[in-house]
Coordinates of C-alpha atoms and ligand atoms in Angstrom, one line a residue:
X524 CA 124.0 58.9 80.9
X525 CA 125.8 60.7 83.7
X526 CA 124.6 59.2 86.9
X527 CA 126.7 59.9 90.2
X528 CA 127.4 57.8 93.1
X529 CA 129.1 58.4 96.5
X530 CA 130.4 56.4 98.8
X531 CA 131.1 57.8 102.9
X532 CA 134.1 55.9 103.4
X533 CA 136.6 54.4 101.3
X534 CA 137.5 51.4 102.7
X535 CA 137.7 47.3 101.6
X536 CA 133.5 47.2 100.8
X537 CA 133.5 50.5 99.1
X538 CA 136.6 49.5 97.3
X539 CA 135.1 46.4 96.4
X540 CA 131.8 47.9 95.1
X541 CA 133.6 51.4 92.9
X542 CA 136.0 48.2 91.2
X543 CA 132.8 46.6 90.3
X544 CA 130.7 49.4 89.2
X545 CA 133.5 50.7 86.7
X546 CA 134.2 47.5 85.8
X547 CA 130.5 46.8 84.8
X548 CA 130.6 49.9 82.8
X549 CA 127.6 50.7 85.3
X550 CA 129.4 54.1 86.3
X551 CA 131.6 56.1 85.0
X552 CA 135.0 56.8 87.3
X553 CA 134.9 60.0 86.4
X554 CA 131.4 60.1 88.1
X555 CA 132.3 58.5 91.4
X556 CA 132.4 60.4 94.5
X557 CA 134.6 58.9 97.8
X558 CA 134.2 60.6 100.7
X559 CA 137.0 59.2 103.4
X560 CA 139.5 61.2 106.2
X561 CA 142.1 58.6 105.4
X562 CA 144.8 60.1 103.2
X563 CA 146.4 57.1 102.3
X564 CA 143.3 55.3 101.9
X565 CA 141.9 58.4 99.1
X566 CA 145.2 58.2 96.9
X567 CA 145.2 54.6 96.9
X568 CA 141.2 54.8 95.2
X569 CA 142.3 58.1 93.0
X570 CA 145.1 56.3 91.6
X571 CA 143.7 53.3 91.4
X572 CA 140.2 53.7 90.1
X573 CA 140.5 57.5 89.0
X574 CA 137.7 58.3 91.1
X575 CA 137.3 61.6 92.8
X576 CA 137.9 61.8 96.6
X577 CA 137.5 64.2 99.5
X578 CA 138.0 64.5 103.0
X579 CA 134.2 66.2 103.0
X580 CA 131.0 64.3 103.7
X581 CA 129.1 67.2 103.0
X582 CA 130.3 68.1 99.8
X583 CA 129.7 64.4 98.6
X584 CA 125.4 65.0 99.9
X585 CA 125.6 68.2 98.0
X586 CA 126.8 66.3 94.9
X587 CA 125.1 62.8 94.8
X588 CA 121.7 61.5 95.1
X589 CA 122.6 57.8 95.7
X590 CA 124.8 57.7 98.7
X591 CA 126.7 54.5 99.9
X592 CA 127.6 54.6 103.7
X593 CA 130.3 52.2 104.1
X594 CA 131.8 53.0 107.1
X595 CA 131.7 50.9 109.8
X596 CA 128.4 50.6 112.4
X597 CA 130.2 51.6 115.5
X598 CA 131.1 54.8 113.2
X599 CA 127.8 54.8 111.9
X600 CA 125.8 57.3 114.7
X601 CA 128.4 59.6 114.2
X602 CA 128.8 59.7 110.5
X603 CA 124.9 60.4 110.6
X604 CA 125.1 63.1 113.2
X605 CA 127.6 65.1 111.0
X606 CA 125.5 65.2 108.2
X607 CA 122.1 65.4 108.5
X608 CA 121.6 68.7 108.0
X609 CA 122.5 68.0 104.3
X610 CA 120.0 64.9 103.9
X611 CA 117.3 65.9 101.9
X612 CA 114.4 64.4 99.9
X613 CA 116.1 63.8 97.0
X614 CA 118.5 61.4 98.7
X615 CA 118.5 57.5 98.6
X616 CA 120.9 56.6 101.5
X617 CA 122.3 53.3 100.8
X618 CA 124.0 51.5 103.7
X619 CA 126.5 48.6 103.5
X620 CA 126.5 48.4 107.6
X621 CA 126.8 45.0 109.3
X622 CA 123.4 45.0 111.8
X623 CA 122.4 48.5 112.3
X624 CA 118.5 48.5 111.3
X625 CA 116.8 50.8 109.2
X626 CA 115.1 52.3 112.1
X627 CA 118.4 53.2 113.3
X628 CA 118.9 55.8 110.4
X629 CA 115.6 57.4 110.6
X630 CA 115.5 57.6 114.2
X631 CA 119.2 59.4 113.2
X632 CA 118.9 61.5 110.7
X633 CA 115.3 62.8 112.1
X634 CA 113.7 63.6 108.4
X635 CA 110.5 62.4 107.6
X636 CA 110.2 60.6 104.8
X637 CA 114.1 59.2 104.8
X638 CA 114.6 57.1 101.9
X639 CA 116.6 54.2 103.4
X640 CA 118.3 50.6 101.5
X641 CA 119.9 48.5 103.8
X642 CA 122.3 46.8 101.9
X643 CA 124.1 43.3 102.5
X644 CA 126.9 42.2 100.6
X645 CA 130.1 40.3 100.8
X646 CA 133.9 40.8 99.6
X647 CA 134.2 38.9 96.6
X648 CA 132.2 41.7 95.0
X649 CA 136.1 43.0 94.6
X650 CA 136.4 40.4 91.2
X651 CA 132.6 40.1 90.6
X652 CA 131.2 37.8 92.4
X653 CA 129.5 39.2 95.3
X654 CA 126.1 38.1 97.1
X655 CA 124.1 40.7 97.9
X656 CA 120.6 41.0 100.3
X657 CA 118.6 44.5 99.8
X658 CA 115.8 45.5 102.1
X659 CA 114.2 48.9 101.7
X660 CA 111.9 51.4 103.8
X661 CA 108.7 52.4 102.4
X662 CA 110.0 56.0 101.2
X663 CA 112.2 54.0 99.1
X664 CA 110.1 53.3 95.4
X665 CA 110.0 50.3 93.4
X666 CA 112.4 52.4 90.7
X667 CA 114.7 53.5 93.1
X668 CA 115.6 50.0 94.7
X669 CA 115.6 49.1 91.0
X670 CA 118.4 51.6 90.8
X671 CA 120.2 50.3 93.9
X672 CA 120.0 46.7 92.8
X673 CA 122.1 47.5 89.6
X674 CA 124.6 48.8 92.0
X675 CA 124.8 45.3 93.3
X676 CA 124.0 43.2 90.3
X677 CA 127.4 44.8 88.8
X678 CA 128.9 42.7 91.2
X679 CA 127.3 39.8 91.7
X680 CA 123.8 37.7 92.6
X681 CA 121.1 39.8 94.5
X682 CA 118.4 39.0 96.7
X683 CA 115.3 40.9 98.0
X684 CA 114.2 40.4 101.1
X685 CA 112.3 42.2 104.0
X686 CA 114.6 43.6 106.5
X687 CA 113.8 40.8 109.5
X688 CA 116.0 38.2 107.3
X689 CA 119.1 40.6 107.3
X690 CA 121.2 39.7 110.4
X691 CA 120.7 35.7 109.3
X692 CA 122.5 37.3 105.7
X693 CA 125.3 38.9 107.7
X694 CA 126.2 35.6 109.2
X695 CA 126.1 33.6 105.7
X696 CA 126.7 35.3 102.9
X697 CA 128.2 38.1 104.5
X698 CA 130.8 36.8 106.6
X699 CA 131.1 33.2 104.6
X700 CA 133.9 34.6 102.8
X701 CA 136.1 34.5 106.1
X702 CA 134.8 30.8 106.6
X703 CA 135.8 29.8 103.1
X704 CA 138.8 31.1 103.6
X705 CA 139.8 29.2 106.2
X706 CA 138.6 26.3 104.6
X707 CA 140.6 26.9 102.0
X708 CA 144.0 27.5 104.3
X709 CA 143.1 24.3 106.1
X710 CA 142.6 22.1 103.0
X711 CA 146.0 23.8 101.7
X712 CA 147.9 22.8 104.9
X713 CA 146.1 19.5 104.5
X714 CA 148.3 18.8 101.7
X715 CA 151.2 20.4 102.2
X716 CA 151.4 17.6 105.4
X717 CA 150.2 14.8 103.0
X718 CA 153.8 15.6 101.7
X719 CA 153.0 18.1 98.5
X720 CA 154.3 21.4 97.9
X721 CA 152.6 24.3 98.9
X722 CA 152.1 25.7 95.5
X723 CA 151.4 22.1 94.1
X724 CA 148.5 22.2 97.3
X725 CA 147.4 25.1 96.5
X726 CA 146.4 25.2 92.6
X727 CA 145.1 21.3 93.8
X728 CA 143.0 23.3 96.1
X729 CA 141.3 25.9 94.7
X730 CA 140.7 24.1 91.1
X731 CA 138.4 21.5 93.6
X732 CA 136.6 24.3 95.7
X733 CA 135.9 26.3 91.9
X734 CA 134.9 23.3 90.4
X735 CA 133.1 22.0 93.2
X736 CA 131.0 25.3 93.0
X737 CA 130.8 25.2 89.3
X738 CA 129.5 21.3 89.5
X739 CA 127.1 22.3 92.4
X740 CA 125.7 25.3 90.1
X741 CA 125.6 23.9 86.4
X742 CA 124.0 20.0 87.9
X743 CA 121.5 21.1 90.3
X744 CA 122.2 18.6 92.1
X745 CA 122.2 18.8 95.8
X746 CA 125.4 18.5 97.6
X747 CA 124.3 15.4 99.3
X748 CA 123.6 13.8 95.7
X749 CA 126.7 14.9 94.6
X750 CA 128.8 13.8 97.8
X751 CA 127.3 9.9 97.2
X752 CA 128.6 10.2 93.8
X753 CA 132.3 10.5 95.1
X754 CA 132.0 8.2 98.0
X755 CA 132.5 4.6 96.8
X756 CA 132.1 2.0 98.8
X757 CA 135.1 1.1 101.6
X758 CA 137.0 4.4 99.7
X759 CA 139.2 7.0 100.9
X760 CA 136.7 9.7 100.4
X761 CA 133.8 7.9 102.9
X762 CA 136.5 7.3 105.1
X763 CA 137.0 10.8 105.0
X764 CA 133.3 12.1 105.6
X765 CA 133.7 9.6 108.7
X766 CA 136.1 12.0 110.7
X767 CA 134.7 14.9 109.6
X768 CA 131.3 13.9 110.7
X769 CA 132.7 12.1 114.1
X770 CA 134.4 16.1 114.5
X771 CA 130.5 17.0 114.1
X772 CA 131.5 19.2 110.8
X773 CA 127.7 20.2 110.3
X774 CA 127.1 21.3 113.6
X775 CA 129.7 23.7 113.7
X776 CA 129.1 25.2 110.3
X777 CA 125.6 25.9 112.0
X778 CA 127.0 26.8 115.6
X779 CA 129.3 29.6 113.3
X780 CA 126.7 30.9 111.3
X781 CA 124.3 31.4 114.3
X782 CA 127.1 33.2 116.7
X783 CA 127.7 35.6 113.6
X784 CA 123.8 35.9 113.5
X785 CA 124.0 37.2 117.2
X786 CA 126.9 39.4 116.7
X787 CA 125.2 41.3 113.6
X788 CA 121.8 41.4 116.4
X789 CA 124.3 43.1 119.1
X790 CA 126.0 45.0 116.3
X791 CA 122.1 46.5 115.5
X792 CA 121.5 47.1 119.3
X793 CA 125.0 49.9 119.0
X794 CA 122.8 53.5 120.0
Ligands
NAP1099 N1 134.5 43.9 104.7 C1 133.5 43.0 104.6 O1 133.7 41.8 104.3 C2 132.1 43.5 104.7 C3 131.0 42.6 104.3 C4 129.7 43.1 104.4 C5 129.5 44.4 104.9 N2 130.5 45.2 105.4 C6 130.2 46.5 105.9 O2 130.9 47.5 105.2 C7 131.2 48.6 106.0 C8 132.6 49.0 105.8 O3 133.4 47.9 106.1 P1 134.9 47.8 105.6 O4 135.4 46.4 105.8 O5 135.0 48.4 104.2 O6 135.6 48.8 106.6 P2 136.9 49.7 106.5 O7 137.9 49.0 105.5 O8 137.4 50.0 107.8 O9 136.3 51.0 105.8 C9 135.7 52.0 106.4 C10 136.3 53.3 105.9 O10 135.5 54.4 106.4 C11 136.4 55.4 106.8 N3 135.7 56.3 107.8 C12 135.7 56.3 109.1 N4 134.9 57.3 109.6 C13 134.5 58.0 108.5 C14 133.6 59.1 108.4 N5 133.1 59.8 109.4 N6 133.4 59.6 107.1 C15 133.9 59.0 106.0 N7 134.7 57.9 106.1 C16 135.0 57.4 107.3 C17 137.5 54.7 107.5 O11 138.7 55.5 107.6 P3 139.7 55.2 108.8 O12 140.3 53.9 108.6 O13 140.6 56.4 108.8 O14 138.8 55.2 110.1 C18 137.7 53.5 106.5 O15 138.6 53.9 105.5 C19 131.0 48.1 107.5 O16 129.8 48.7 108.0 C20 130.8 46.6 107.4 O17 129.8 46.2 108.3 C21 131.8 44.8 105.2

């Protein structure tokens, strides 16, 4: 079948998503459209992914029905303004913007009837294994967010859920990446100062936070079951959870999760 896609702006998220969809076999390279002024950035994705690229936003509306804005939200208003003389009915815009609501592009583009997915995923859609939260309009049917969701499934778990939940997405799921990272670089230098290499800390490191994932998943256990079954009594591992909870660990997972939920709110409120 020879569906097309195009992505406005080729940057990390549309990078991560066109990897995925070719990999999936979901779409063909040679029928993936990118969009992006960037030279640099559109020889890097033709070389790469043998996609086609263009420094024209409206040639990409004239070619593609599904339509992936990935540009960022402060770019957003403008990106709209340029093209919405070329939005028609037949399009489903698909946008991978951090806060900006789905009133936002109708109030936009001006077009009755704008078919609108708002679209929240993370990076590690780049090797598969993305988390994804879809919200639609009510132009948008029950086949085309279908549609859309395959675009997401190729690269991870999806969820479906109305648009209020979005911004509390943006700070999990959607910026947790950058806070597993850290965790990650932390644990790593954790190590390394316990007196191991670095590259003996870090396969030692990632191995646990894999299989810590894996164990979580294929168990179903909850993590507090889980944690009991490590912590024996007077051992280094409940001596552990002591400072960590004395640092108040939970509370600032929560404290980081809500100021991201704020930021995506501000990021919405951009006119
Ligand atoms: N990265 C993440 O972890 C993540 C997670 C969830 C959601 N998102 C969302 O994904 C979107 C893209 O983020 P990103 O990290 O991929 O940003 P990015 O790497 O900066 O990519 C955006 C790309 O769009 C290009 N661009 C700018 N104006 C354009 C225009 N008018 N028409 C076409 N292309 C244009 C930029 O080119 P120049 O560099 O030349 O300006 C850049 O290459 C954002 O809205 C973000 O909220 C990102």
């Amino acid at each position: 079948m020879n569906k097309f896609i195009g992505f406005v702006g080729g940057g990390q998220m549309a990078e991560a998503l066109i990897r995925g969809v070719i990999a999936s076999g979901l779409y063909h390279s040679d029928n993936i459209l990118v969009s992006e002024p960037n030279d640099f950035r559109r020889e890097h994705l033709e070389k790469t992914y043998a996609v086609h690229t263009s420094a024209d936003n409206h040639e990409l509306f004239r070619r593609c029905r599904i339509v992936i804005l990935a540009v960022k939200p402060q770019t957003m208003k403008a990106l709209l303004e340029e093209c919405r003389e070329r939005v028609g009915e037949q399009h489903i815009l698909v946008t991978v913007a951090a806060g900006l609501p789905i009133s936002f592009y109708q109030k936009t583009v001006g077009r009755e009837g704008l078919k609108v997915i708002r679209a929240m995923p993370n990076t590690p859609a780049l090797v598969l294994e993305g988390a994804t939260a879809l919200s639609r309009n009510g132009h948008v049917s029950e086949e085309e967010l279908l549609e859309a969701e395959e675009i997401f499934l190729a690269v991870g778990e999806v969820v479906l859920l109305d648009e209020v939940h979005l911004d509390a997405v943006t700070g999990l799921s959607g910026s947790g990446p950058a806070y597993v990272f850290s965790f990650v670089e932390a644990l790593i230098d954790a190590g390394v100062k316990s007196g191991l290499t670095r590259a003996v800390s870090e396969k030692l490191t990632l191995q646990t936070v894999s299989g810590s994932v894996k164990l979580l998943k294929e168990s179903g256990e909850h993590p507090a079951a889980l944690r009991g079954k490590v912590t024996s009594p007077g051992g280094t591992a409940i001596t552990a959870l002591h400072v960590l909870e004395k640092a108040g660990f939970h509370g600032m997972i929560m404290d980081i999760v809500e100021s991201a939920v704020v930021r995506s709110r501000q990021l919405g409120q951009v006119e």
